[in-house]
XYZ file of C-alpha atoms in Angstrom:
589
model
C 0.337 -0.414 0.122
C 1.463 3.370 -1.179
C 0.838 6.807 -0.031
C 1.134 9.708 -2.210
C 3.753 11.311 0.332
C 6.754 12.798 -0.733
C 10.048 13.139 1.801
C 11.866 15.927 1.423
C 14.398 17.157 4.462
C 16.910 19.499 4.932
C 19.728 19.369 5.430
C 18.837 15.223 4.411
C 17.747 15.427 0.496
C 15.598 12.680 -0.074
C 14.281 11.648 -3.509
C 10.915 13.207 -4.116
C 8.996 10.087 -3.953
C 7.814 8.034 -1.172
C 6.891 4.788 -2.723
C 7.043 2.991 -5.862
C 5.394 -0.062 -6.634
C 7.416 -3.885 -8.230
C 6.339 -4.621 -11.772
C 7.583 -8.042 -11.355
C 10.981 -7.291 -12.905
C 13.421 -10.436 -13.520
C 16.963 -10.245 -14.480
C 16.948 -13.696 -15.331
C 17.616 -13.971 -18.940
C 19.454 -10.130 -19.068
C 22.505 -11.525 -20.856
C 20.533 -12.593 -23.480
C 20.631 -9.792 -26.620
C 18.123 -7.104 -25.467
C 14.867 -7.742 -27.644
C 13.413 -4.446 -27.830
C 16.660 -2.235 -27.568
C 15.818 1.600 -27.553
C 16.177 4.203 -30.471
C 18.328 7.069 -29.369
C 17.784 10.044 -31.235
C 18.818 9.890 -35.047
C 19.590 6.284 -36.368
C 21.243 4.778 -33.321
C 21.516 1.330 -34.008
C 22.092 -1.508 -31.330
C 25.616 -1.032 -31.276
C 25.097 2.099 -30.544
C 23.008 1.785 -27.765
C 25.932 -0.775 -26.085
C 28.683 2.085 -26.862
C 26.332 4.787 -24.578
C 25.149 2.035 -21.442
C 28.217 -0.044 -21.531
C 28.322 -3.973 -23.134
C 25.392 -5.902 -22.780
C 26.799 -8.132 -19.622
C 27.723 -4.062 -17.966
C 24.409 -3.539 -18.899
C 23.163 -6.857 -16.608
C 25.577 -6.571 -14.086
C 23.888 -2.383 -12.867
C 20.565 -4.339 -13.374
C 21.464 -7.126 -11.428
C 23.446 -5.353 -8.677
C 20.623 -2.737 -8.069
C 18.503 -5.543 -6.328
C 15.567 -3.056 -7.016
C 14.840 -2.116 -3.414
C 11.129 -0.382 -3.750
C 9.852 1.355 -0.764
C 11.501 4.420 0.872
C 13.559 6.206 -1.582
C 16.826 6.140 -2.774
C 16.622 2.105 -1.866
C 17.987 2.550 1.517
C 20.670 4.992 0.963
C 18.946 7.795 2.341
C 17.261 5.932 4.900
C 20.790 4.586 6.062
C 21.733 8.188 6.572
C 18.524 8.577 8.625
C 19.438 5.800 11.027
C 23.018 7.394 10.912
C 21.827 10.329 12.815
C 19.529 8.527 15.196
C 22.395 6.324 16.060
C 24.322 9.347 16.381
C 22.238 10.832 18.971
C 20.411 13.028 17.053
C 16.895 13.713 17.493
C 14.610 13.065 14.063
C 10.845 13.852 14.138
C 8.168 13.148 11.618
C 5.178 14.691 11.290
C 1.483 12.669 10.935
C -0.492 13.201 7.672
C -2.803 10.678 8.530
C -4.995 9.313 11.114
C -3.578 5.845 12.334
C -6.555 4.309 14.121
C -5.181 0.811 15.641
C -6.128 -1.812 17.817
C -2.801 -3.343 17.948
C -0.377 -2.960 21.006
C 2.520 -3.274 19.368
C 1.383 -0.228 16.951
C 1.923 3.511 17.586
C -1.907 5.318 17.324
C -1.527 8.907 15.819
C -3.496 11.759 14.307
C -2.756 13.965 11.651
C -0.738 16.309 12.813
C 0.624 14.724 15.496
C 4.710 14.914 15.812
C 6.437 11.963 16.231
C 10.488 11.173 17.373
C 11.532 8.207 14.741
C 13.614 5.992 16.690
C 14.115 3.604 14.206
C 14.039 3.059 10.065
C 15.509 0.444 9.273
C 12.477 -1.357 8.086
C 11.272 0.259 4.244
C 7.354 -0.188 5.513
C 6.957 0.312 9.115
C 9.350 2.854 11.540
C 9.186 2.860 15.379
C 8.530 5.771 16.797
C 7.878 7.664 19.677
C 4.190 10.399 20.598
C 5.182 11.239 24.708
C 5.310 7.880 26.826
C 3.875 5.874 23.950
C 6.508 3.756 21.846
C 5.575 1.450 18.511
C 5.805 0.838 15.103
C 3.840 3.222 12.485
C 3.527 3.246 8.542
C 6.218 5.115 7.346
C 4.381 6.591 4.104
C 1.738 7.964 6.818
C 4.215 10.803 7.736
C 6.320 12.929 6.441
C 10.056 14.245 7.842
C 10.008 17.837 9.129
C 12.026 20.206 6.984
C 12.918 22.242 10.246
C 14.138 19.451 12.538
C 16.088 21.810 14.868
C 12.883 23.453 15.926
C 12.508 23.026 19.315
C 9.550 20.626 20.457
C 8.109 23.642 22.401
C 8.125 25.877 19.263
C 5.949 23.346 17.440
C 2.494 24.479 16.976
C 0.182 22.693 19.456
C -3.178 22.070 18.339
C -6.085 23.249 20.314
C -9.912 23.021 20.706
C -11.065 23.770 16.770
C -8.160 22.220 15.699
C -6.661 25.875 15.133
C -2.730 26.239 16.090
C -1.933 28.039 19.289
C -0.698 31.268 17.727
C 0.550 32.372 20.937
C 3.714 29.895 20.610
C 3.369 30.468 16.684
C 4.569 33.834 16.877
C 6.770 33.157 20.205
C 10.228 32.525 18.494
C 12.630 34.411 18.142
C 12.533 36.437 14.669
C 15.817 35.373 13.490
C 15.250 31.975 13.991
C 11.853 32.062 12.706
C 13.235 34.097 9.421
C 15.604 30.813 9.583
C 12.846 28.471 9.377
C 11.515 30.491 6.946
C 14.541 30.105 4.463
C 14.711 26.433 4.855
C 10.790 25.722 3.387
C 11.580 28.153 0.768
C 14.537 26.229 0.122
C 12.886 22.943 0.164
C 10.222 24.515 -1.910
C 12.355 25.814 -5.121
C 15.047 22.936 -4.925
C 12.078 20.254 -5.070
C 10.593 22.539 -7.750
C 13.971 21.709 -9.480
C 14.123 18.845 -9.009
C 10.561 17.632 -10.116
C 11.347 19.495 -13.646
C 14.004 16.940 -14.638
C 11.896 14.078 -13.288
C 8.936 15.190 -15.655
C 11.748 15.888 -18.193
C 13.443 12.227 -17.878
C 10.256 11.051 -18.479
C 9.337 12.715 -20.904
C 12.437 12.022 -22.822
C 13.821 9.119 -21.712
C 10.511 6.895 -21.757
C 7.435 8.812 -23.658
C 10.266 9.727 -26.770
C 11.758 6.428 -27.154
C 8.190 4.331 -26.606
C 6.765 6.319 -29.519
C 9.664 5.022 -31.630
C 8.256 1.318 -31.458
C 5.031 1.248 -32.620
C 5.698 -2.224 -33.180
C 5.242 -2.065 -29.219
C 3.089 0.728 -28.160
C -0.241 1.795 -29.465
C -0.755 6.031 -28.947
C -3.797 4.525 -26.872
C -1.491 2.320 -24.351
C 1.008 5.633 -24.372
C -2.019 7.552 -23.412
C -3.164 5.386 -20.918
C 0.310 4.661 -19.286
C 1.647 7.854 -18.954
C -1.611 10.136 -19.214
C -1.436 13.633 -19.699
C 2.299 14.127 -17.500
C 3.731 16.162 -21.243
C 0.527 18.675 -20.198
C 2.020 18.972 -16.834
C 5.511 19.471 -17.716
C 4.652 22.205 -19.707
C 2.623 23.692 -16.711
C 5.253 23.029 -14.491
C 7.804 24.547 -16.609
C 6.127 27.822 -16.746
C 5.365 27.746 -12.807
C 9.239 27.302 -11.993
C 10.267 30.198 -13.753
C 7.489 32.403 -11.812
C 9.018 30.845 -8.605
C 12.514 31.504 -9.741
C 11.765 35.435 -10.547
C 10.133 35.466 -7.038
C 13.094 33.913 -5.375
C 15.225 36.052 -3.251
C 18.780 33.953 -3.243
C 20.455 36.798 -0.995
C 17.593 36.458 1.717
C 15.489 33.438 0.726
C 12.922 34.022 4.074
C 12.011 37.822 1.952
C 11.056 35.840 -1.054
C 7.284 36.355 -2.009
C 6.353 33.272 -3.318
C 2.740 32.898 -2.639
C 1.157 34.653 -5.610
C 2.850 32.019 -7.928
C 0.512 29.356 -6.499
C -2.537 31.748 -6.767
C -1.200 32.440 -10.724
C -1.347 28.765 -11.439
C -3.761 27.392 -9.190
C -6.761 27.073 -12.164
C -3.548 25.277 -14.279
C -3.264 23.081 -11.407
C -6.562 21.356 -12.002
C -4.915 19.388 -14.336
C -3.444 16.859 -12.072
C -6.971 15.792 -11.795
C -6.915 13.930 -15.430
C -3.230 12.253 -14.379
C -4.706 11.056 -10.560
C -7.943 9.579 -12.029
C -5.861 7.695 -14.591
C -3.076 6.425 -12.524
C -4.915 3.073 -11.130
C -5.325 2.386 -15.555
C -1.570 3.148 -15.831
C -0.622 1.038 -13.185
C -2.660 -1.810 -14.281
C -1.514 -1.388 -17.468
C 2.353 -1.246 -16.659
C 1.698 -4.209 -14.333
C 0.372 -6.414 -17.722
C 2.896 -5.550 -20.006
C 6.031 -6.145 -17.325
C 4.676 -9.735 -17.371
C 6.446 -10.170 -20.798
C 10.082 -9.245 -20.960
C 10.654 -7.605 -23.466
C 8.749 -4.786 -22.165
C 10.920 -5.462 -18.974
C 14.176 -5.038 -20.357
C 13.188 -1.984 -22.982
C 11.773 0.057 -19.915
C 14.745 -0.530 -18.136
C 17.085 0.603 -20.999
C 15.440 3.349 -21.488
C 15.806 4.676 -17.340
C 19.389 3.683 -17.913
C 19.831 5.547 -21.588
C 18.622 8.382 -19.420
C 20.727 7.842 -16.759
C 17.604 7.904 -14.297
C 17.853 6.685 -10.574
C 17.139 3.146 -9.705
C 13.614 3.125 -9.432
C 11.145 1.291 -12.187
C 8.896 3.357 -14.000
C 5.272 2.905 -12.272
C 7.579 4.681 -9.165
C 8.475 7.795 -11.617
C 4.811 7.919 -12.431
C 3.561 7.902 -9.015
C 5.417 11.323 -8.727
C 2.781 13.808 -9.968
C -0.126 12.275 -7.414
C 2.744 12.589 -4.801
C 3.605 17.092 -6.106
C 0.274 17.738 -6.165
C -0.503 16.599 -2.507
C 2.471 18.266 -1.222
C 1.850 21.712 -2.269
C -0.655 22.159 0.359
C 2.098 20.754 2.823
C 4.813 22.851 1.807
C 2.400 25.891 2.134
C 1.167 25.046 5.526
C 4.804 24.932 6.372
C 5.221 27.993 5.159
C 2.579 30.176 6.355
C 3.551 28.658 9.848
C 7.054 30.387 9.705
C 5.444 33.781 7.954
C 4.798 36.808 10.263
C 1.488 38.419 9.556
C 3.570 41.894 8.848
C 5.330 40.049 6.262
C 4.564 41.248 2.513
C 4.189 37.578 1.354
C 1.815 36.751 4.389
C -1.896 37.306 2.977
C -0.991 35.435 -0.636
C 0.855 32.747 1.395
C -2.252 32.379 3.445
C -4.466 32.492 -0.077
C -2.470 30.054 -1.867
C -2.716 27.650 1.022
C -6.633 27.682 0.724
C -6.351 27.334 -2.967
C -4.409 24.940 -3.113
C -6.440 22.676 -0.509
C -9.121 23.341 -2.987
C -7.427 22.253 -5.941
C -6.841 19.083 -3.853
C -10.236 18.810 -2.771
C -11.912 19.221 -6.158
C -9.054 16.461 -7.572
C -10.513 14.247 -4.613
C -13.897 14.810 -5.465
C -13.566 14.267 -9.431
C -11.894 10.954 -8.819
C -14.830 9.943 -6.335
C -17.216 10.815 -8.982
C -15.165 8.729 -11.609
C -15.069 5.965 -9.079
C -19.116 5.567 -8.998
C -19.118 6.061 -12.628
C -18.439 2.163 -12.567
C -21.377 1.734 -9.691
C -23.834 3.435 -12.029
C -23.009 1.149 -14.812
C -23.313 -2.123 -12.313
C -26.729 -0.672 -11.300
C -27.885 -0.079 -15.153
C -26.963 -3.590 -15.632
C -28.960 -5.010 -13.278
C -32.620 -3.095 -14.345
C -34.370 -5.464 -16.574
C -35.706 -4.338 -19.900
C -33.345 -1.055 -20.355
C -34.559 0.992 -22.873
C -32.361 4.127 -24.721
C -29.128 5.143 -23.954
C -27.124 4.480 -21.025
C -27.678 6.600 -17.863
C -23.800 7.783 -18.074
C -23.953 9.072 -21.716
C -26.077 12.069 -19.432
C -24.996 11.479 -15.946
C -22.002 10.520 -13.487
C -23.874 11.024 -9.871
C -26.891 9.828 -8.372
C -28.274 12.761 -6.219
C -31.007 10.681 -4.536
C -33.184 7.880 -4.592
C -36.695 6.174 -3.392
C -40.035 5.352 -3.528
C -42.829 7.857 -4.930
C -46.584 7.290 -6.234
C -46.561 9.124 -9.499
C -50.189 9.999 -11.115
C -50.710 10.174 -14.632
C -53.299 11.871 -17.041
C -55.887 11.396 -17.945
C -57.512 9.306 -15.738
C -54.915 10.355 -12.671
C -54.280 7.369 -12.093
C -51.801 6.497 -8.798
C -48.937 4.319 -9.455
C -46.279 2.921 -6.983
C -42.775 3.531 -8.633
C -38.803 3.639 -7.443
C -37.223 6.859 -8.478
C -33.456 7.350 -9.436
C -32.437 10.912 -9.742
C -29.569 11.525 -11.406
C -28.111 14.474 -12.554
C -29.489 15.726 -16.028
C -32.408 12.969 -15.164
C -34.840 11.368 -13.302
C -35.082 7.273 -13.861
C -38.574 5.729 -13.334
C -38.745 1.514 -12.214
C -41.411 -0.685 -11.561
C -40.684 -3.515 -8.709
C -41.564 -6.874 -9.751
C -44.951 -7.826 -8.438
C -43.433 -11.393 -6.935
C -39.891 -10.468 -6.675
C -39.495 -7.418 -4.972
C -35.645 -7.273 -5.362
C -36.040 -7.399 -9.252
C -36.425 -3.690 -10.829
C -38.074 -2.967 -14.676
C -37.047 -0.116 -16.464
C -40.059 2.705 -17.223
C -39.469 5.621 -18.255
C -36.769 8.907 -17.346
C -37.338 12.353 -17.478
C -34.817 15.037 -18.360
C -34.485 17.474 -15.599
C -32.603 20.246 -17.739
C -35.647 21.409 -18.928
C -37.875 21.305 -15.636
C -39.036 23.405 -12.464
C -39.964 21.898 -9.233
C -43.452 23.458 -7.858
C -44.643 22.230 -4.349
C -47.846 21.726 -4.363
C -50.146 22.146 -1.241
C -52.233 19.512 0.609
C -55.793 19.222 -0.734
C -57.363 19.224 -4.260
C -55.243 19.945 -7.124
C -56.478 21.960 -10.103
C -54.661 20.342 -12.895
C -55.285 16.266 -11.895
C -58.650 17.306 -10.614
C -57.809 15.196 -7.215
C -56.950 15.243 -3.426
C -53.430 15.456 -3.189
C -50.687 15.396 0.176
C -47.160 15.344 0.175
C -47.424 16.344 -3.112
C -45.126 17.678 -5.814
C -44.437 18.573 -9.429
C -42.474 18.771 -12.439
C -43.200 21.246 -14.816
C -41.525 21.232 -18.422
C -41.014 24.756 -19.183
C -41.118 24.041 -23.015
C -43.559 20.985 -23.152
C -46.133 22.256 -20.421
C -45.946 18.500 -19.692
C -46.396 18.189 -15.927
C -45.814 15.496 -13.472
C -47.254 14.692 -10.302
C -45.472 12.916 -7.835
C -46.937 12.108 -3.876
C -44.632 11.058 -1.073
C -46.098 8.779 2.121
C -44.703 11.517 4.162
C -43.872 15.137 4.525
C -40.418 14.387 5.633
C -40.154 12.437 2.630
C -41.346 15.074 0.035
C -38.740 17.844 1.440
C -36.083 15.325 1.028
C -37.477 15.463 -2.485
C -37.464 18.616 -2.987
C -34.145 19.197 -1.497
C -32.319 16.282 -3.759
C -33.972 18.487 -7.053
C -31.972 21.915 -5.436
C -29.080 19.381 -5.104
C -28.884 18.287 -8.492
C -29.174 21.261 -10.450
C -26.369 22.666 -8.118
C -24.417 20.082 -9.218
C -24.858 20.667 -12.639
C -24.062 23.934 -12.584
C -20.726 23.525 -10.479
C -19.835 20.789 -13.544
C -19.877 23.255 -15.781
C -18.272 25.976 -13.565
C -15.178 23.661 -13.284
C -15.491 21.989 -16.740
C -15.993 18.467 -15.170
C -16.783 15.506 -17.629
C -16.274 11.824 -18.033
C -14.736 11.046 -21.500
C -15.941 8.514 -23.990
C -13.567 5.775 -23.524
C -14.419 5.770 -19.649
C -18.202 5.595 -20.469
C -17.598 2.481 -22.624
C -15.182 0.576 -20.110
C -17.871 1.329 -17.240
C -20.201 0.017 -19.320
C -18.147 -3.208 -21.095
C -17.020 -4.028 -17.198
C -20.305 -4.248 -15.811
C -21.599 -6.473 -18.934
C -18.700 -8.684 -18.083
C -19.831 -8.939 -14.861
C -23.739 -9.415 -15.333
C -23.269 -12.208 -17.796
C -20.475 -13.957 -15.443
C -22.614 -14.196 -12.525
C -20.453 -12.537 -10.012
C -21.382 -9.974 -7.168
C -21.999 -6.268 -7.778
C -19.471 -5.135 -5.395
C -16.984 -3.127 -7.120
C -13.164 -5.234 -7.291
C -10.192 -3.052 -6.708
C -7.383 -4.564 -8.616
C -5.389 -1.147 -8.574
C -4.954 -1.674 -4.857
C -3.554 -5.421 -5.246
C -0.894 -3.932 -7.343
C 0.312 -2.091 -4.886
C 3.266 -3.572 -2.529
C 2.849 -5.153 0.933
C 5.976 -5.897 2.808
C 6.087 -8.855 5.555
C 8.360 -9.176 8.548
C 8.184 -11.293 11.491
C 8.406 -8.529 13.935
C 6.473 -6.561 12.295
C 2.590 -5.725 11.594
C 1.855 -7.970 8.484
C -0.692 -5.788 6.530
C -0.487 -1.528 6.033
C -4.152 -0.206 7.416
C -6.462 -0.227 5.025
C -8.220 3.142 5.123
C -5.398 5.271 3.506
C -5.001 3.792 0.077
C -5.125 6.161 -2.924
C -5.919 9.494 -0.777
C -4.980 12.728 -2.142
C -4.262 15.798 0.104
C -6.737 15.343 2.552
C -6.694 12.459 4.995
C -10.271 11.916 5.218
C -12.377 12.042 2.079
C -16.336 11.870 2.791
C -17.421 8.733 1.629
C -19.980 8.111 -1.270
C -23.029 8.161 -0.439
C -24.240 5.935 -3.595
C -24.498 2.709 -1.634
C -26.314 4.321 1.203
C -29.251 5.691 -0.473
C -30.217 2.815 -2.551
C -28.747 -0.178 -0.089
C -32.482 -1.262 0.964
C -32.840 -2.589 -2.734
C -31.643 -6.089 -2.566
C -29.752 -6.160 -6.205
C -27.258 -5.183 -5.111
C -26.938 -7.174 -1.842
C -25.396 -11.138 -2.506
């Protein structure tokens, strides 16, 4: 299991990758002739490749001797440096990024924001730490090493009631100390940004360019799946770095005013949403390809030719996910050491909120994309479906429940199940004998509808007495639909749901949220396969199975399950899709 955490510490400089995932690399056969040589710029043949990176035996030795350690950055080098610091008597602190809830007395529980003294970091996955009088194992990927290791604990901000920091301590340290702390954070932001740009360049030039030269191995669709829009991110980040460099005061880094740069690029950073949403697909595609030796050799040759560090491709592709998560953390650290009188204070404060909003937007879009699989599965369970798929127009279930629908001309009342999605209301009928089976009956487009609250009593349009009723009125055709709920509170929930539906549609228009045709078709295809195979309707997560788990006889055998693929917020509001329709037995085993 991996969390998108970037570890950077001053004066220790760790690579900006916290974890990478295994790809089943196999060094057996490396002494054989490489079956998929990299074609460098120009007409470089096989000989040119071996001239650049040494003989095939040298290439094999490099590959074999690397041991491909996955886990903490640097394959153990920087990790060893941390342990050397600890053994020398230095105190190393880490800050918790997420809650770690545990019932195991051998594990150390903590909340996001807690400061942990790292006492042993010899294991890649689990570290031993202490908080006050409690000691235990904790997942290394749940913490971030503090930038300012020299900051005394008594000066570290306390969390007070309401989750806000105690400003009395925050502003209590000496000014020169605080300036030095701000200098450290500014230097970290600039240096990690430069490293990140080089990293993106290596991916684009070392991997993508080479892959495009091998049309016999990769289709454009495959490359889009593996690399997503990382080239767009590279172009965006190059402009962002230039803006940061202009604001960086080399002589007096603590006087640098970088907050405005983040505010200027907050909208452009939304391109990370597409990348983060695609990342699970990239991991699965890489996992599939690296089962074939020629792809393993090809990707490793790309890395060696570009002289990149010993991390597998899936590890490199994780860093943009980590990076967008790290900005709020860096800005929060920067704000902590910025005096209110500093010219950069208001911009940093605004930038922190802006980058948190970017992270929330990315999280929300990811949640929406996860929901489309559930919607596709729901549709596949409905009998006699007619017309276009729900996903053609919708991507979110807003509300569902039972209502009485009254139709013209006889004012006949029919009990139906209704599912309100963005843009449409779907009507279904329960089977008379098997109430767990639903039949498709009709749908209503919500885009041209207005909601009318109907008072209890006789309705003049339908000439009948109604209770807990409301109408949907089409502005274009003057068509009217009358509905009645069983209880007043049910009616109010429906009226509120219709408001939420319009609000969701407006928000999607403002943020530009959309689902690609490929994503829609894939979701329906997956649902169809599961339906025909007679599998349970539960959503499988092969992506998470792809992530590494390391076991140790004296360590916890599994990492906590609650933080698998979180972006910036430690707690994400769970989807209410299944809660809304959990009472329907088609979704139960």
